[in-house]
Coordinates of C-alpha atoms in Angstrom, one line a residue:
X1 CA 16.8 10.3 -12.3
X2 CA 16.0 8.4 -15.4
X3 CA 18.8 7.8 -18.5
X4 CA 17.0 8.6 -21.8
X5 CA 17.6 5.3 -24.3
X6 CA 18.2 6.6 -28.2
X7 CA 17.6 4.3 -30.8
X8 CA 13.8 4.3 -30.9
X9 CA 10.7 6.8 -32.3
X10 CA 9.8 7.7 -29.0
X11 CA 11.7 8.4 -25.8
X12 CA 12.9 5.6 -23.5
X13 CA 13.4 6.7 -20.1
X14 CA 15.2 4.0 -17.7
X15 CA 15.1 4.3 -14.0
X16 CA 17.5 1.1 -14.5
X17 CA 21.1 1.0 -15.6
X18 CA 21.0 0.2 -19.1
X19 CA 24.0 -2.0 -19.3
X20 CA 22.5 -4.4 -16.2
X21 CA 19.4 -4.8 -18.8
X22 CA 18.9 -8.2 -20.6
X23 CA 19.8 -7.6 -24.2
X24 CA 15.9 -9.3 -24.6
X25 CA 14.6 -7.1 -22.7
X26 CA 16.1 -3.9 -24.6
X27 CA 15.1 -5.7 -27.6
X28 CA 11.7 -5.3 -26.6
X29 CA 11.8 -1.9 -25.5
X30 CA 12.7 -0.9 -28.8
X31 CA 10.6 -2.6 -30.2
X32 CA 7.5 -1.2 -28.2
X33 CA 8.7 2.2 -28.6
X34 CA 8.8 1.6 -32.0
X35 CA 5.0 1.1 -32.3
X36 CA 3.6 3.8 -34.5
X37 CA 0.7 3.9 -31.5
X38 CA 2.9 4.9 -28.6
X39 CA 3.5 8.3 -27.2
X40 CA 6.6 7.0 -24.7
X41 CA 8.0 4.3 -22.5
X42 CA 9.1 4.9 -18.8
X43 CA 11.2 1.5 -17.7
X44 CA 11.4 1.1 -13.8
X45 CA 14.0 0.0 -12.1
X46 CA 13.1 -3.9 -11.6
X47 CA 12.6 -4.2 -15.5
X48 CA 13.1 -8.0 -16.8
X49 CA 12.0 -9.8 -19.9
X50 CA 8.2 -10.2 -20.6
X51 CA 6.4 -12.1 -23.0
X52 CA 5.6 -9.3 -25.6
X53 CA 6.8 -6.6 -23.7
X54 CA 9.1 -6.3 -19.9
X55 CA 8.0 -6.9 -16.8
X56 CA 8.7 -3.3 -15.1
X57 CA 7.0 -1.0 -18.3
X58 CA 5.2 1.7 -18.1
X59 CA 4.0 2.2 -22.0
X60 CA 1.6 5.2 -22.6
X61 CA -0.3 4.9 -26.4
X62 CA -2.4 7.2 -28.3
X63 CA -6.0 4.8 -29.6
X64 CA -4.4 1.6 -28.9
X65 CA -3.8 -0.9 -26.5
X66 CA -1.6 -3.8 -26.2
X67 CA -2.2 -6.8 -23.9
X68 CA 0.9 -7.8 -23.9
X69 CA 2.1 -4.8 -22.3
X70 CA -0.9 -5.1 -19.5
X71 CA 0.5 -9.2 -19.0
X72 CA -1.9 -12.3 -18.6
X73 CA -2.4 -11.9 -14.8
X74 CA -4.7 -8.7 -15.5
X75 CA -5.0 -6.6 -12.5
X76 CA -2.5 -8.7 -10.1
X77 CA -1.4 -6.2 -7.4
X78 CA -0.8 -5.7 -3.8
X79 CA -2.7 -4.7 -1.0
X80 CA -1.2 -4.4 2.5
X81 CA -3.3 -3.5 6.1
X82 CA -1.7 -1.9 9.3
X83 CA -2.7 -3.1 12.6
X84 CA -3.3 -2.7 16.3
X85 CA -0.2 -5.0 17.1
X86 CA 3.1 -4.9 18.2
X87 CA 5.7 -7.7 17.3
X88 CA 5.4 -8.6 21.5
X89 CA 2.0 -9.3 21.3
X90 CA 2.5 -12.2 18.0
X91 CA 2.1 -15.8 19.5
X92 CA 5.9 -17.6 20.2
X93 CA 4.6 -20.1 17.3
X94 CA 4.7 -18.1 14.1
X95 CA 3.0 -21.2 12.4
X96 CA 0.4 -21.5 13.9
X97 CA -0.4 -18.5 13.1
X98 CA 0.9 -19.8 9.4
X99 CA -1.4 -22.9 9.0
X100 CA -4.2 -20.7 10.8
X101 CA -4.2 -18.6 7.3
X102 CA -2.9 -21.3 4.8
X103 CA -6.8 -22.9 6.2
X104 CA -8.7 -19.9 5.3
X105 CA -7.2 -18.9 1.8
X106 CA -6.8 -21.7 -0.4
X107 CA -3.3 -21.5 -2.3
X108 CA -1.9 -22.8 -5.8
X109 CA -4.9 -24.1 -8.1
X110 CA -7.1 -24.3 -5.3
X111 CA -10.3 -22.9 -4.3
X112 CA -13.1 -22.3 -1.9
X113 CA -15.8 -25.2 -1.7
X114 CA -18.4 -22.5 -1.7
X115 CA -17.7 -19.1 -2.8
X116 CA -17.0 -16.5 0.0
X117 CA -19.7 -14.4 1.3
X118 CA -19.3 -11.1 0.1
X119 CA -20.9 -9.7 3.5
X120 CA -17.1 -10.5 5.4
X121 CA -15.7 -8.3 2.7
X122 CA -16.9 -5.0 4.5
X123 CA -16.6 -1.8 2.5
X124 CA -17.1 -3.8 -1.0
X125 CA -20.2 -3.2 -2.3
X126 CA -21.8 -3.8 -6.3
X127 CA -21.1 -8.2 -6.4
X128 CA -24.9 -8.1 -7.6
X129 CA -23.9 -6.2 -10.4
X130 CA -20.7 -7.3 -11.1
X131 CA -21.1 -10.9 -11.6
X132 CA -23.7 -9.9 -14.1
X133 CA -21.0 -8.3 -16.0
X134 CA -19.8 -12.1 -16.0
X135 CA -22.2 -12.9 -18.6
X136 CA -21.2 -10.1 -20.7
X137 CA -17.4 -11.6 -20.9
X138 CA -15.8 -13.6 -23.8
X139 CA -18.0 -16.6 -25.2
X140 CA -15.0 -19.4 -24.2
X141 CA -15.2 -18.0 -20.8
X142 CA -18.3 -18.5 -19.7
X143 CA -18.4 -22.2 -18.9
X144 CA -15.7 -21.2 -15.8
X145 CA -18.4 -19.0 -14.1
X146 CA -18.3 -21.1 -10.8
X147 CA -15.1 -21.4 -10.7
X148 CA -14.4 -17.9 -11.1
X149 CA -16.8 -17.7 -8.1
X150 CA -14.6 -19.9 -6.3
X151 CA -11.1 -18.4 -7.0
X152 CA -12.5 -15.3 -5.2
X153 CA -10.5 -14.8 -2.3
X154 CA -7.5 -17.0 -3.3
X155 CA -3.9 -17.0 -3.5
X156 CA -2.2 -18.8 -6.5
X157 CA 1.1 -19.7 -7.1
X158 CA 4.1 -18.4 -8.3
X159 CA 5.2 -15.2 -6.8
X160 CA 2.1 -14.4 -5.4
X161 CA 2.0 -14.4 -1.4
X162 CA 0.5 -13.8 2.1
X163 CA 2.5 -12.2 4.9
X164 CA 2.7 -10.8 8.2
X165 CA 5.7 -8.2 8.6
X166 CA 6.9 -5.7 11.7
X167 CA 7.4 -2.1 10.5
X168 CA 10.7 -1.5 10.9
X169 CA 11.6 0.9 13.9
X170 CA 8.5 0.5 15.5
X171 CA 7.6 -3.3 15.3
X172 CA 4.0 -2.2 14.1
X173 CA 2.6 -5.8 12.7
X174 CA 1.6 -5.3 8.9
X175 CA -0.2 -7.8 6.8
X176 CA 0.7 -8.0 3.3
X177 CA -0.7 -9.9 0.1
X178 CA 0.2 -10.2 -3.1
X179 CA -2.4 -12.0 -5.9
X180 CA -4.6 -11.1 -9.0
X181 CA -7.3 -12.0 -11.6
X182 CA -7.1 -15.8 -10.8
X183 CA -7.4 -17.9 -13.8
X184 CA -10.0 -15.8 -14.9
X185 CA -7.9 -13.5 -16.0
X186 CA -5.5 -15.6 -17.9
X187 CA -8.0 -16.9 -19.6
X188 CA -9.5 -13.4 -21.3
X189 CA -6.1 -12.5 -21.8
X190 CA -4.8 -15.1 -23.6
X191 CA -8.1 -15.2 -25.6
X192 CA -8.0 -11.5 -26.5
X193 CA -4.1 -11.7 -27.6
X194 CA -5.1 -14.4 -29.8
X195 CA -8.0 -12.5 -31.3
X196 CA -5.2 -9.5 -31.6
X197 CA -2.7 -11.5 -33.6
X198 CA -5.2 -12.5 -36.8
X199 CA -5.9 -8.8 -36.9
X200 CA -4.4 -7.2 -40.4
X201 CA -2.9 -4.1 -39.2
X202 CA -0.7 -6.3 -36.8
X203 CA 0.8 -8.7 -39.6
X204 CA 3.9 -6.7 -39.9
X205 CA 5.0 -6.4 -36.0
X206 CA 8.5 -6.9 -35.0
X207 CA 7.3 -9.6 -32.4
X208 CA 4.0 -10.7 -32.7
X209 CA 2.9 -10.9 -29.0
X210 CA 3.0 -7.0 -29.5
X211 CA -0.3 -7.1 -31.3
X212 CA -2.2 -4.2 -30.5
X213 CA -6.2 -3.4 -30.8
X214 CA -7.1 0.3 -32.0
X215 CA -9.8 2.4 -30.6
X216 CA -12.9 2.7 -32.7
X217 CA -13.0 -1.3 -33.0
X218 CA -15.3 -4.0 -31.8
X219 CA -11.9 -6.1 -31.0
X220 CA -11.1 -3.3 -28.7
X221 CA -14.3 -2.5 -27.3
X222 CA -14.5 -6.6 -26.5
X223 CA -11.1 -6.4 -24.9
X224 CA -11.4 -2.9 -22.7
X225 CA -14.8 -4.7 -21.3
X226 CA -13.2 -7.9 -20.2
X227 CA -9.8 -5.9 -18.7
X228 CA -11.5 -3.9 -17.2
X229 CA -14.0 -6.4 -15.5
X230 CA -10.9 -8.5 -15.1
X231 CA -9.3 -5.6 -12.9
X232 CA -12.4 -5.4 -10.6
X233 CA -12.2 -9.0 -10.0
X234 CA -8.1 -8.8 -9.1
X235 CA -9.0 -6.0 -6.6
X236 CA -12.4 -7.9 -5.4
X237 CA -9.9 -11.1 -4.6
X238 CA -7.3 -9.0 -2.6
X239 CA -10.3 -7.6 -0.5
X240 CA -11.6 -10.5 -0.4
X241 CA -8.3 -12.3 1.2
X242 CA -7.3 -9.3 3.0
X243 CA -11.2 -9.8 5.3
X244 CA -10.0 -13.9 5.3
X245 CA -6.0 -13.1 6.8
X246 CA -7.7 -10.1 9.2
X247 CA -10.1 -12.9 10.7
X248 CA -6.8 -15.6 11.5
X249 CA -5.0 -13.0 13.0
X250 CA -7.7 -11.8 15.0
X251 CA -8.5 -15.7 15.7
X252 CA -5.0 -16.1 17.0
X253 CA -4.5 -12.9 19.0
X254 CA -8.5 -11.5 19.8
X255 CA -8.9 -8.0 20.0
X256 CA -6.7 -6.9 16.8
X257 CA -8.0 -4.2 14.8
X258 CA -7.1 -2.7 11.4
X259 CA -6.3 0.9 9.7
X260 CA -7.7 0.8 6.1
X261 CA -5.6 -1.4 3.7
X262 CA -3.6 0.5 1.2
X263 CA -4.2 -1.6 -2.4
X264 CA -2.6 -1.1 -5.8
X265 CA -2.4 -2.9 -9.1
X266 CA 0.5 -3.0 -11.2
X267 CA -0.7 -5.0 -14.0
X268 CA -3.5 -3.0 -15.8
X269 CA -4.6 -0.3 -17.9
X270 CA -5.8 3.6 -17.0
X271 CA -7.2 6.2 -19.0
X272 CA -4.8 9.3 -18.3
X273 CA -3.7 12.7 -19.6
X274 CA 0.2 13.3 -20.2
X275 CA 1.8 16.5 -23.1
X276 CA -2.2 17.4 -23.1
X277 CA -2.6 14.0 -25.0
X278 CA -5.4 11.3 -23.9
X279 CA -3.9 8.3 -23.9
X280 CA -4.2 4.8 -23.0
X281 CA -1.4 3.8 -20.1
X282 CA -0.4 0.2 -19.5
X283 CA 1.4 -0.7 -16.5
X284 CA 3.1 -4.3 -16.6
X285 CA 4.9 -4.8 -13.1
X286 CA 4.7 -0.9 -12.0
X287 CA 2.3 0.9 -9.9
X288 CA 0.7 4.2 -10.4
X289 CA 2.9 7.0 -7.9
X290 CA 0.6 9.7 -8.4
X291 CA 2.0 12.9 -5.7
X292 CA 0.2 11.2 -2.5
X293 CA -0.5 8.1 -3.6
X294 CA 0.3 5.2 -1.4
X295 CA 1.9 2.4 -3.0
X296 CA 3.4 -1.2 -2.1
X297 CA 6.7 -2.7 -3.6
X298 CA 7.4 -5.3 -2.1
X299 CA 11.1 -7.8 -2.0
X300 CA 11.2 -11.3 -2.2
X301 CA 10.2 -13.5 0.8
X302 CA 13.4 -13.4 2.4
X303 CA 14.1 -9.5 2.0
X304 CA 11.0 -6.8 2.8
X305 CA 9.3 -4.5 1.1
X306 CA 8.3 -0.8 1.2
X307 CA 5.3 1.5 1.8
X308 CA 5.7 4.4 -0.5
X309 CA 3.9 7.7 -1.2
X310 CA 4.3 8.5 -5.0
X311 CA 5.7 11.8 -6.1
X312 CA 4.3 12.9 -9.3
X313 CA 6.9 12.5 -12.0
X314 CA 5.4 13.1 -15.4
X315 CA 8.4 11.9 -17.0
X316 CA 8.1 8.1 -15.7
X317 CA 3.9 8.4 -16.2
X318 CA 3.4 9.1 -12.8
X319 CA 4.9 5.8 -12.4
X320 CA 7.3 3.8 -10.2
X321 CA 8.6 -0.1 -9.9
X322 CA 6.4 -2.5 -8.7
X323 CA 8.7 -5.0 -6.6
X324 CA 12.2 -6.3 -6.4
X325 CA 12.0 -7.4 -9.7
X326 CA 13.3 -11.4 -10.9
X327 CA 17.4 -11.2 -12.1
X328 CA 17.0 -14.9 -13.2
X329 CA 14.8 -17.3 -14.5
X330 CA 12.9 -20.0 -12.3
X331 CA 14.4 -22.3 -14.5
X332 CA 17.8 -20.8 -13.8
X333 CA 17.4 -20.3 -9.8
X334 CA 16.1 -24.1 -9.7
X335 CA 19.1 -25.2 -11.0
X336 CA 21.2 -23.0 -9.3
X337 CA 19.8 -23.3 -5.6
X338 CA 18.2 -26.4 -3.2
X339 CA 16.0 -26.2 -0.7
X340 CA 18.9 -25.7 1.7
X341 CA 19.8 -22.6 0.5
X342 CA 16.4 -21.6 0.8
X343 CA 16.2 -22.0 4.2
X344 CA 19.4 -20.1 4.9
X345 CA 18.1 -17.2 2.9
X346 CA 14.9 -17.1 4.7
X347 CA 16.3 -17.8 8.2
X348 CA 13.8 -16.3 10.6
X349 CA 11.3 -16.2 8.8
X350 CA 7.9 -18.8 9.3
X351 CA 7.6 -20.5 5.5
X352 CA 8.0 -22.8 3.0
X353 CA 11.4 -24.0 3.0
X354 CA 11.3 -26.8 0.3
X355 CA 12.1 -27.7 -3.0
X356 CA 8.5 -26.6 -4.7
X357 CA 9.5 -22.9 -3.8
X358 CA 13.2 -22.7 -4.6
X359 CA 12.4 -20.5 -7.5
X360 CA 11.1 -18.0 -5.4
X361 CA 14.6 -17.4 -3.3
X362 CA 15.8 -14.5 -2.5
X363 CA 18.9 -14.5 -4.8
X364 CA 16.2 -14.9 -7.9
X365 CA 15.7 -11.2 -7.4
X366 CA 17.3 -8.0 -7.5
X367 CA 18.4 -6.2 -4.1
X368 CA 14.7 -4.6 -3.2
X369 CA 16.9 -1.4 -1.5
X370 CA 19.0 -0.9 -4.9
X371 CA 15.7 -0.6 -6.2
X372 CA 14.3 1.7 -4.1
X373 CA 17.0 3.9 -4.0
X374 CA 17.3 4.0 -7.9
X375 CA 13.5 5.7 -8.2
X376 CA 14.1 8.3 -5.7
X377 CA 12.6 10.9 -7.8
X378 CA 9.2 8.4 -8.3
X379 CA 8.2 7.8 -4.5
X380 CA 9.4 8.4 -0.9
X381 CA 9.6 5.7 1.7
X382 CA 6.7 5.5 4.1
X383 CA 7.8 1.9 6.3
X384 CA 10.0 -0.4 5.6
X385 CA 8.6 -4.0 6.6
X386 CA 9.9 -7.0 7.1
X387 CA 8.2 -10.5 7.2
X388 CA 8.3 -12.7 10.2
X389 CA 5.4 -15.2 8.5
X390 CA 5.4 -16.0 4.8
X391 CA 2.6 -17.5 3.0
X392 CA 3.6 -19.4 -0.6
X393 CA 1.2 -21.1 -3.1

């Protein structure tokens, strides 16, 4: 159950303890829910600061629409694919089976030499039309079409990954991926919340990475085309990497097939009705947990993650938390941790184990089961999986 946070116009309602919350991140939480534009905050239980507003905030506005509050990795999300295998039948040398998919999705900056055929992407339809839509995009965007083209189907950095996992109980072999808009994305984003900033009824914000646009606008009409285009691509590279991993497994053990992959964002925006109001809901590290709806949250690449089926709660937007969540800074966990303890914290499992990944360690995060069990009311557990192979830009 959720604690309801006073102090603010609208309600606050915190699926986290208040007290273990950054006094930054309540700052900004208040400051959001201060916005004469916004109808109510939901806060999920792996809430951390943001730039603008928290990581882990579900914010629900009337005619308005911060990007901030959507994050500059528009669309980034999770998408995860049961198969046909047991953990018996994975090849004694996990990295093989590692270097097999580091080969066929670039990672980091890179990118493909050519871009991927959308024809291995089965079930995908419309690239004709929506790389037309490319043209349509911001004017400083347009000179990164091919690489755009090229990012499709691509990992990144950061806390983005690729891994295989056993479902626990059953040691049914899962692949999961977590990725997004690319540089793409950044890009409109960070274009748009500049354009947001100059605008006059934003000069008197509280912090101005807030900046909102309002409905009835060319700013917003400008911005709700290029998110929303922006989305498509996130989900249109996930596919794409999800057809890419499925083809190295299968490569390493023939014969493997696939139930449909499960895919959610949890950076975006959705048009949806809550109190009988239309509003505008932002999502910025949460998923949508609908009643049925699948979700993914997923640990940190020592720890497992979650299959969940939402359960409906209007009070948290029909929202839930969309991963472990970070308790420190990379900064912080760099200077805190070596590659040493890295390996020790990801004993058993096929990865990176050096210095370039240290601030993704497990003890950066909070304890994935603390958050599950704190949004009990928001989803119910599906699998539990746990990675035997992890994939790191």
């Amino acid at each position: 159950m959720y604690t309801a946070v006073d102090g603010a116009r609208v309600p606050i309602r915190m699926w986290a303890d208040p007290a273990s919350v950054e006094e930054q991140a309540m700052r900004q939480l208040h400051n959001v829910a201060n916005l004469p534009w916004v109808h109510g905050v939901a806060v999920m239980p792996d809430v951390h600061y943001g730039k603008g507003a928290t990581v882990g905030s579900v914010i629900a506005m009337r005619d308005a629409v911060s990007p901030a509050a959507v994050g500059v990795d528009i669309g980034c999300g999770m998408s995860a694919v049961r198969t046909s295998l047991t953990a018996a039948d994975l090849p004694d040398d996990l990295g093989k089976l590692r270097r097999r998919i580091e080969n066929a999705v670039p990672v980091g900056f890179g990118l493909h030499k050519t871009p991927v055929n959308p024809a291995k992407v089965h079930g995908v339809g419309g690239w004709d039309a929506f790389w037309k839509g490319f043209g349509e995009l911001h004017t400083g965007v347009q000179e990164l079409h091919d690489r755009a083209a090229r990012q499709i189907g691509s990992l990144g950095g950061g806390n983005h990954f690729i891994e295989v996992c056993l479902e626990e109980g059953v040691g049914r072999v899962w692949l999961m991926l977590h990725s997004g808009s690319r540089n793409i994305g950044k890009e409109l984003a960070e274009r748009h919340m500049a354009v947001a900033r100059k605008l006059p009824h934003n000069a008197d914000l509280p912090d101005r990475d807030l900046a909102v646009f309002v409905a009835g606008t060319p700013e917003m009409q400008a911005y709700r085309r290029d998110l929303f285009w922006a989305q498509d691509y996130a989900a249109r590279n996930r596919a794409t990497m999800v057809a890419l991993v499925k083809l190295a497994l299968a490569d390493v053990v023939p014969g493997t097939t696939f139930d449909d992959a499960i895919s959610c964002h949890h950076n975006y925006v959705a048009e949806e009705t809550y109190d009988g109001v239309e509003l505008l809901v932002t999502r910025k590290g949460a998923i949508r947990a609908g009643s049925g709806d699948l979700g993914i949250i997923p640990g940190s690449m020592g720890t497992g993650s979650y299959i969940v089926r939402g359960l409906g709660n209007q009070s948290s937007f029909q929202s839930a938390s969309h991963g472990a969540g970070r308790r420190m800074s990379r900064t912080k966990a760099k200077k805190l941790y070596t590659a040493d303890d890295l390996a020790a914290q990801t004993a058993g499992v096929e990865c990176r184990k050096d210095s370039g990944v240290v601030d993704e360690i497990p003890a950066a995060y909070k304890d994935i089961d603390s958050v599950i069990k704190a949004q009990t009311d928001l989803v119910e557990v599906v699998a539990h999986l746990k990675q035997v192979v992890c994939v790191k830009g």
